[in-house]
């Protein structure tokens, strides 16, 4: 079985040789991962869907400038992260409140209720989610991206550094700062033994 990087390289070669349909295979292979990252950055399903479309459109337009020595996944993640951050800024600038987020909170409560959680647990879970969201909002773009990639996607520091366009040590510091902000936000909820 071929390495995914080699398979990606072959698909890119085919697209650049004029086989435009081969790009669809790249989209299929990577769109779910780009969606997850976009959703975690934007915290909005509709925005994440738009980010995926914009990411692969930009990727297609820039494919002739792709460095064949690079990893396509890292390259498309970087485009996706930039698109997600742009979407988040646009939503914040417009002052829009996403209706989908309200439904998401209700879904969390329903899911917890389905697991026969008591009212105290449901309230605590809502409080934790609210504090997590606020902590994520206080993170810089690089901290938020680094945190999402490391703790939600399981990316290595080298991959995070490549997506952010920084040195691995700088990526590590961004993850550390993000975790510290999250810990400070959740600290009041910790029960002391």
C-alpha atoms as an extended CHARMM CRD file, in Angstrom:
* protein
*
       193  EXT
         1         1  UNK       CA              0.0000000000        0.0000000000        0.0000000000  PROA      1               0.0000000000
         2         2  UNK       CA              1.3600000000        3.3990000000       -0.9460000000  PROA      2               0.0000000000
         3         3  UNK       CA              2.0280000000        6.1640000000        1.5320000000  PROA      3               0.0000000000
         4         4  UNK       CA             -0.7760000000        8.7650000000        1.6260000000  PROA      4               0.0000000000
         5         5  UNK       CA              1.7550000000       11.4780000000        0.7980000000  PROA      5               0.0000000000
         6         6  UNK       CA              2.7910000000        9.5750000000       -2.3210000000  PROA      6               0.0000000000
         7         7  UNK       CA             -0.8560000000        9.0630000000       -3.2820000000  PROA      7               0.0000000000
         8         8  UNK       CA             -1.4810000000       12.7860000000       -2.8290000000  PROA      8               0.0000000000
         9         9  UNK       CA              1.5850000000       13.6010000000       -4.9160000000  PROA      9               0.0000000000
        10        10  UNK       CA              0.3340000000       11.3400000000       -7.7010000000  PROA      10              0.0000000000
        11        11  UNK       CA             -3.1110000000       12.9740000000       -7.6520000000  PROA      11              0.0000000000
        12        12  UNK       CA             -1.5480000000       16.4340000000       -7.7640000000  PROA      12              0.0000000000
        13        13  UNK       CA              0.5900000000       15.3760000000      -10.7310000000  PROA      13              0.0000000000
        14        14  UNK       CA             -2.5320000000       14.1200000000      -12.5110000000  PROA      14              0.0000000000
        15        15  UNK       CA             -4.4540000000       17.3560000000      -11.8350000000  PROA      15              0.0000000000
        16        16  UNK       CA             -1.5740000000       19.4690000000      -13.1020000000  PROA      16              0.0000000000
        17        17  UNK       CA             -1.3660000000       17.2380000000      -16.1910000000  PROA      17              0.0000000000
        18        18  UNK       CA             -4.9520000000       18.1980000000      -17.0250000000  PROA      18              0.0000000000
        19        19  UNK       CA             -6.9740000000       15.4870000000      -15.2760000000  PROA      19              0.0000000000
        20        20  UNK       CA             -9.1660000000       17.8910000000      -13.3070000000  PROA      20              0.0000000000
        21        21  UNK       CA            -11.3440000000       15.1190000000      -11.8180000000  PROA      21              0.0000000000
        22        22  UNK       CA             -8.3660000000       13.8540000000       -9.8150000000  PROA      22              0.0000000000
        23        23  UNK       CA             -8.7280000000       16.8990000000       -7.5810000000  PROA      23              0.0000000000
        24        24  UNK       CA            -12.0190000000       15.4580000000       -6.3600000000  PROA      24              0.0000000000
        25        25  UNK       CA            -10.0840000000       12.5320000000       -4.9180000000  PROA      25              0.0000000000
        26        26  UNK       CA             -7.8950000000       14.9430000000       -2.9650000000  PROA      26              0.0000000000
        27        27  UNK       CA            -11.0090000000       16.7150000000       -1.7100000000  PROA      27              0.0000000000
        28        28  UNK       CA            -12.5460000000       13.3890000000       -0.6660000000  PROA      28              0.0000000000
        29        29  UNK       CA             -9.3950000000       12.3510000000        1.1410000000  PROA      29              0.0000000000
        30        30  UNK       CA             -8.9710000000       15.5600000000        3.1370000000  PROA      30              0.0000000000
        31        31  UNK       CA            -12.3180000000       17.3740000000        3.3870000000  PROA      31              0.0000000000
        32        32  UNK       CA            -13.4560000000       15.6810000000        6.6000000000  PROA      32              0.0000000000
        33        33  UNK       CA            -10.2570000000       16.6520000000        8.4340000000  PROA      33              0.0000000000
        34        34  UNK       CA            -10.4440000000       20.2280000000        7.1080000000  PROA      34              0.0000000000
        35        35  UNK       CA            -14.0830000000       20.4040000000        8.2420000000  PROA      35              0.0000000000
        36        36  UNK       CA            -13.1740000000       19.2630000000       11.7740000000  PROA      36              0.0000000000
        37        37  UNK       CA            -10.4770000000       21.9020000000       12.0960000000  PROA      37              0.0000000000
        38        38  UNK       CA            -12.6960000000       24.5980000000       10.5720000000  PROA      38              0.0000000000
        39        39  UNK       CA            -15.5860000000       23.7010000000       12.8530000000  PROA      39              0.0000000000
        40        40  UNK       CA            -13.3990000000       23.8080000000       15.9390000000  PROA      40              0.0000000000
        41        41  UNK       CA            -12.0630000000       27.2150000000       14.9710000000  PROA      41              0.0000000000
        42        42  UNK       CA            -15.3570000000       28.7780000000       13.8660000000  PROA      42              0.0000000000
        43        43  UNK       CA            -17.5900000000       26.7870000000       16.2310000000  PROA      43              0.0000000000
        44        44  UNK       CA            -20.2960000000       26.9690000000       13.5860000000  PROA      44              0.0000000000
        45        45  UNK       CA            -21.2830000000       24.1840000000       11.1980000000  PROA      45              0.0000000000
        46        46  UNK       CA            -22.4410000000       26.4590000000        8.3650000000  PROA      46              0.0000000000
        47        47  UNK       CA            -19.2290000000       28.4820000000        8.5420000000  PROA      47              0.0000000000
        48        48  UNK       CA            -17.1690000000       25.2800000000        8.6000000000  PROA      48              0.0000000000
        49        49  UNK       CA            -18.9530000000       24.0030000000        5.4890000000  PROA      49              0.0000000000
        50        50  UNK       CA            -18.1890000000       27.2740000000        3.6860000000  PROA      50              0.0000000000
        51        51  UNK       CA            -14.5910000000       27.1350000000        4.8870000000  PROA      51              0.0000000000
        52        52  UNK       CA            -14.1510000000       23.6520000000        3.4010000000  PROA      52              0.0000000000
        53        53  UNK       CA            -15.4790000000       24.8430000000        0.0450000000  PROA      53              0.0000000000
        54        54  UNK       CA            -13.3140000000       27.9660000000        0.0810000000  PROA      54              0.0000000000
        55        55  UNK       CA            -10.2530000000       25.9830000000        1.2030000000  PROA      55              0.0000000000
        56        56  UNK       CA            -10.4120000000       23.5260000000       -1.6590000000  PROA      56              0.0000000000
        57        57  UNK       CA            -11.2600000000       26.2400000000       -4.1720000000  PROA      57              0.0000000000
        58        58  UNK       CA             -8.1990000000       28.2300000000       -3.0890000000  PROA      58              0.0000000000
        59        59  UNK       CA             -6.1520000000       25.0350000000       -3.0590000000  PROA      59              0.0000000000
        60        60  UNK       CA             -7.1920000000       24.2110000000       -6.6110000000  PROA      60              0.0000000000
        61        61  UNK       CA             -6.3420000000       27.7020000000       -7.8330000000  PROA      61              0.0000000000
        62        62  UNK       CA             -2.9250000000       27.5750000000       -6.1700000000  PROA      62              0.0000000000
        63        63  UNK       CA             -2.0860000000       23.9470000000       -6.9100000000  PROA      63              0.0000000000
        64        64  UNK       CA              0.4270000000       24.9030000000       -9.6000000000  PROA      64              0.0000000000
        65        65  UNK       CA              2.3950000000       26.7360000000       -6.8770000000  PROA      65              0.0000000000
        66        66  UNK       CA              2.3540000000       23.7470000000       -4.4940000000  PROA      66              0.0000000000
        67        67  UNK       CA              5.8680000000       22.6310000000       -3.5480000000  PROA      67              0.0000000000
        68        68  UNK       CA              6.0000000000       18.9310000000       -4.3650000000  PROA      68              0.0000000000
        69        69  UNK       CA              8.4130000000       18.3680000000       -1.4720000000  PROA      69              0.0000000000
        70        70  UNK       CA              5.7450000000       19.5580000000        0.9830000000  PROA      70              0.0000000000
        71        71  UNK       CA              2.9660000000       17.5190000000        2.5540000000  PROA      71              0.0000000000
        72        72  UNK       CA             -0.3920000000       18.2290000000        0.8730000000  PROA      72              0.0000000000
        73        73  UNK       CA             -2.3050000000       17.6770000000        4.1330000000  PROA      73              0.0000000000
        74        74  UNK       CA             -0.2530000000       20.3180000000        5.9370000000  PROA      74              0.0000000000
        75        75  UNK       CA             -0.5710000000       22.7020000000        2.9900000000  PROA      75              0.0000000000
        76        76  UNK       CA             -4.3630000000       22.3230000000        2.7320000000  PROA      76              0.0000000000
        77        77  UNK       CA             -4.6880000000       22.5960000000        6.5540000000  PROA      77              0.0000000000
        78        78  UNK       CA             -2.8600000000       25.8970000000        6.4180000000  PROA      78              0.0000000000
        79        79  UNK       CA             -5.2520000000       27.2000000000        3.7640000000  PROA      79              0.0000000000
        80        80  UNK       CA             -8.1860000000       25.8640000000        5.7860000000  PROA      80              0.0000000000
        81        81  UNK       CA             -6.9990000000       27.4770000000        9.0130000000  PROA      81              0.0000000000
        82        82  UNK       CA             -6.6030000000       30.8190000000        7.2490000000  PROA      82              0.0000000000
        83        83  UNK       CA            -10.0990000000       30.5210000000        5.7510000000  PROA      83              0.0000000000
        84        84  UNK       CA            -11.5620000000       29.5510000000        9.1420000000  PROA      84              0.0000000000
        85        85  UNK       CA             -9.8970000000       32.4930000000       10.8610000000  PROA      85              0.0000000000
        86        86  UNK       CA            -11.1880000000       34.8120000000        8.1210000000  PROA      86              0.0000000000
        87        87  UNK       CA            -14.7180000000       33.4330000000        8.5760000000  PROA      87              0.0000000000
        88        88  UNK       CA            -14.5070000000       33.8570000000       12.3380000000  PROA      88              0.0000000000
        89        89  UNK       CA            -13.3300000000       37.4620000000       11.9750000000  PROA      89              0.0000000000
        90        90  UNK       CA            -16.0970000000       38.2270000000        9.4880000000  PROA      90              0.0000000000
        91        91  UNK       CA            -18.7390000000       36.8080000000       11.8220000000  PROA      91              0.0000000000
        92        92  UNK       CA            -17.3450000000       38.7420000000       14.7920000000  PROA      92              0.0000000000
        93        93  UNK       CA            -17.1030000000       41.9290000000       12.7590000000  PROA      93              0.0000000000
        94        94  UNK       CA            -20.7090000000       41.5870000000       11.6350000000  PROA      94              0.0000000000
        95        95  UNK       CA            -21.7230000000       40.9630000000       15.2360000000  PROA      95              0.0000000000
        96        96  UNK       CA            -23.7370000000       37.9700000000       14.1200000000  PROA      96              0.0000000000
        97        97  UNK       CA            -24.9820000000       35.4520000000       16.6210000000  PROA      97              0.0000000000
        98        98  UNK       CA            -25.1190000000       32.0440000000       15.0410000000  PROA      98              0.0000000000
        99        99  UNK       CA            -28.4490000000       30.3420000000       15.5440000000  PROA      99              0.0000000000
       100       100  UNK       CA            -26.7370000000       26.9970000000       15.0950000000  PROA      100             0.0000000000
       101       101  UNK       CA            -24.7800000000       27.5640000000       18.3090000000  PROA      101             0.0000000000
       102       102  UNK       CA            -28.0160000000       27.8610000000       20.2890000000  PROA      102             0.0000000000
       103       103  UNK       CA            -29.1790000000       24.5370000000       18.8780000000  PROA      103             0.0000000000
       104       104  UNK       CA            -25.8240000000       22.9760000000       19.6750000000  PROA      104             0.0000000000
       105       105  UNK       CA            -26.2640000000       23.8500000000       23.3610000000  PROA      105             0.0000000000
       106       106  UNK       CA            -29.7050000000       22.2420000000       23.3210000000  PROA      106             0.0000000000
       107       107  UNK       CA            -28.2570000000       19.1460000000       21.6410000000  PROA      107             0.0000000000
       108       108  UNK       CA            -25.6100000000       18.8720000000       24.3660000000  PROA      108             0.0000000000
       109       109  UNK       CA            -28.3350000000       18.9860000000       27.0160000000  PROA      109             0.0000000000
       110       110  UNK       CA            -30.4030000000       16.4000000000       25.1450000000  PROA      110             0.0000000000
       111       111  UNK       CA            -27.4220000000       14.1030000000       24.7360000000  PROA      111             0.0000000000
       112       112  UNK       CA            -26.6770000000       14.3580000000       28.4360000000  PROA      112             0.0000000000
       113       113  UNK       CA            -30.3020000000       13.7440000000       29.3360000000  PROA      113             0.0000000000
       114       114  UNK       CA            -30.2860000000       10.6490000000       27.1260000000  PROA      114             0.0000000000
       115       115  UNK       CA            -27.4590000000        9.3230000000       29.2520000000  PROA      115             0.0000000000
       116       116  UNK       CA            -29.6640000000        9.8100000000       32.3020000000  PROA      116             0.0000000000
       117       117  UNK       CA            -27.5560000000       12.6290000000       33.6900000000  PROA      117             0.0000000000
       118       118  UNK       CA            -29.0050000000       14.5420000000       36.5720000000  PROA      118             0.0000000000
       119       119  UNK       CA            -29.8250000000       18.2560000000       36.3780000000  PROA      119             0.0000000000
       120       120  UNK       CA            -26.6490000000       19.1700000000       38.2670000000  PROA      120             0.0000000000
       121       121  UNK       CA            -24.5180000000       17.3630000000       35.6920000000  PROA      121             0.0000000000
       122       122  UNK       CA            -26.3450000000       19.0440000000       32.8150000000  PROA      122             0.0000000000
       123       123  UNK       CA            -25.8000000000       22.4800000000       34.3860000000  PROA      123             0.0000000000
       124       124  UNK       CA            -22.1350000000       21.7410000000       35.0820000000  PROA      124             0.0000000000
       125       125  UNK       CA            -21.5890000000       20.5490000000       31.5150000000  PROA      125             0.0000000000
       126       126  UNK       CA            -23.1880000000       23.7340000000       30.1760000000  PROA      126             0.0000000000
       127       127  UNK       CA            -21.0090000000       25.8500000000       32.4640000000  PROA      127             0.0000000000
       128       128  UNK       CA            -17.8690000000       24.0050000000       31.3500000000  PROA      128             0.0000000000
       129       129  UNK       CA            -18.8140000000       24.4180000000       27.6770000000  PROA      129             0.0000000000
       130       130  UNK       CA            -19.4940000000       28.1380000000       28.1620000000  PROA      130             0.0000000000
       131       131  UNK       CA            -16.1750000000       28.6620000000       29.9160000000  PROA      131             0.0000000000
       132       132  UNK       CA            -14.3480000000       26.6450000000       27.2370000000  PROA      132             0.0000000000
       133       133  UNK       CA            -15.8690000000       28.8020000000       24.5100000000  PROA      133             0.0000000000
       134       134  UNK       CA            -14.9190000000       32.0070000000       26.3300000000  PROA      134             0.0000000000
       135       135  UNK       CA            -11.3720000000       30.7550000000       26.8520000000  PROA      135             0.0000000000
       136       136  UNK       CA            -11.1200000000       29.8670000000       23.1510000000  PROA      136             0.0000000000
       137       137  UNK       CA            -12.3180000000       33.3870000000       22.2650000000  PROA      137             0.0000000000
       138       138  UNK       CA             -9.5550000000       34.9010000000       24.4060000000  PROA      138             0.0000000000
       139       139  UNK       CA             -6.8800000000       32.8900000000       22.6110000000  PROA      139             0.0000000000
       140       140  UNK       CA             -4.9100000000       34.4860000000       19.8370000000  PROA      140             0.0000000000
       141       141  UNK       CA             -5.3740000000       33.0300000000       16.3670000000  PROA      141             0.0000000000
       142       142  UNK       CA             -2.1380000000       31.0710000000       16.6070000000  PROA      142             0.0000000000
       143       143  UNK       CA             -2.9440000000       29.7680000000       20.1030000000  PROA      143             0.0000000000
       144       144  UNK       CA             -6.4300000000       28.6780000000       19.0710000000  PROA      144             0.0000000000
       145       145  UNK       CA             -5.1700000000       27.0020000000       15.9010000000  PROA      145             0.0000000000
       146       146  UNK       CA             -2.2930000000       25.2940000000       17.7090000000  PROA      146             0.0000000000
       147       147  UNK       CA             -4.6350000000       24.0630000000       20.4670000000  PROA      147             0.0000000000
       148       148  UNK       CA             -7.1940000000       22.7020000000       18.0100000000  PROA      148             0.0000000000
       149       149  UNK       CA             -4.5630000000       20.9380000000       15.9260000000  PROA      149             0.0000000000
       150       150  UNK       CA             -2.7420000000       19.4620000000       18.9340000000  PROA      150             0.0000000000
       151       151  UNK       CA             -5.5220000000       18.5270000000       21.3460000000  PROA      151             0.0000000000
       152       152  UNK       CA             -8.4550000000       17.9800000000       19.0230000000  PROA      152             0.0000000000
       153       153  UNK       CA             -6.7480000000       16.6710000000       15.8850000000  PROA      153             0.0000000000
       154       154  UNK       CA             -3.6790000000       15.0240000000       17.4140000000  PROA      154             0.0000000000
       155       155  UNK       CA             -1.2240000000       16.7930000000       15.1060000000  PROA      155             0.0000000000
       156       156  UNK       CA              2.4870000000       16.7300000000       15.8940000000  PROA      156             0.0000000000
       157       157  UNK       CA              4.3470000000       19.9050000000       16.8140000000  PROA      157             0.0000000000
       158       158  UNK       CA              6.1220000000       19.7560000000       13.4530000000  PROA      158             0.0000000000
       159       159  UNK       CA              2.7780000000       19.6390000000       11.6140000000  PROA      159             0.0000000000
       160       160  UNK       CA              1.4070000000       22.4850000000       13.7230000000  PROA      160             0.0000000000
       161       161  UNK       CA              4.5370000000       24.5360000000       13.0670000000  PROA      161             0.0000000000
       162       162  UNK       CA              4.1770000000       23.9500000000        9.3220000000  PROA      162             0.0000000000
       163       163  UNK       CA              0.5010000000       24.9960000000        9.3720000000  PROA      163             0.0000000000
       164       164  UNK       CA              1.2960000000       28.1280000000       11.3860000000  PROA      164             0.0000000000
       165       165  UNK       CA              4.4650000000       28.8670000000        9.4200000000  PROA      165             0.0000000000
       166       166  UNK       CA              6.5800000000       29.0190000000       12.5910000000  PROA      166             0.0000000000
       167       167  UNK       CA              9.3450000000       27.0350000000       14.2690000000  PROA      167             0.0000000000
       168       168  UNK       CA              8.2780000000       23.9430000000       16.2870000000  PROA      168             0.0000000000
       169       169  UNK       CA              9.2950000000       25.6150000000       19.5660000000  PROA      169             0.0000000000
       170       170  UNK       CA              7.0220000000       28.5770000000       18.7720000000  PROA      170             0.0000000000
       171       171  UNK       CA              4.1670000000       26.1600000000       18.0290000000  PROA      171             0.0000000000
       172       172  UNK       CA              4.8230000000       24.4110000000       21.3430000000  PROA      172             0.0000000000
       173       173  UNK       CA              4.6580000000       27.7520000000       23.1650000000  PROA      173             0.0000000000
       174       174  UNK       CA              1.3500000000       28.5870000000       21.4540000000  PROA      174             0.0000000000
       175       175  UNK       CA             -0.1320000000       25.2620000000       22.6010000000  PROA      175             0.0000000000
       176       176  UNK       CA              1.1730000000       25.8630000000       26.1320000000  PROA      176             0.0000000000
       177       177  UNK       CA             -0.3340000000       29.3790000000       26.3180000000  PROA      177             0.0000000000
       178       178  UNK       CA             -3.6640000000       28.0850000000       25.0000000000  PROA      178             0.0000000000
       179       179  UNK       CA             -3.7740000000       25.3130000000       27.6010000000  PROA      179             0.0000000000
       180       180  UNK       CA             -2.9400000000       27.7980000000       30.3510000000  PROA      180             0.0000000000
       181       181  UNK       CA             -5.8190000000       30.0670000000       29.2810000000  PROA      181             0.0000000000
       182       182  UNK       CA             -8.1910000000       27.1280000000       29.2340000000  PROA      182             0.0000000000
       183       183  UNK       CA             -7.0320000000       25.9520000000       32.6630000000  PROA      183             0.0000000000
       184       184  UNK       CA             -7.4960000000       29.4410000000       34.1460000000  PROA      184             0.0000000000
       185       185  UNK       CA            -10.9860000000       29.6000000000       32.7110000000  PROA      185             0.0000000000
       186       186  UNK       CA            -11.9880000000       26.2070000000       34.1130000000  PROA      186             0.0000000000
       187       187  UNK       CA            -10.1690000000       26.5280000000       37.4650000000  PROA      187             0.0000000000
       188       188  UNK       CA            -13.1790000000       27.9300000000       39.3780000000  PROA      188             0.0000000000
       189       189  UNK       CA            -15.1050000000       24.7510000000       38.5480000000  PROA      189             0.0000000000
       190       190  UNK       CA            -12.5310000000       22.3580000000       39.9850000000  PROA      190             0.0000000000
       191       191  UNK       CA            -13.7080000000       20.7270000000       43.1460000000  PROA      191             0.0000000000
       192       192  UNK       CA            -11.0710000000       20.7650000000       45.8330000000  PROA      192             0.0000000000
       193       193  UNK       CA            -10.6480000000       17.4740000000       47.6380000000  PROA      193             0.0000000000
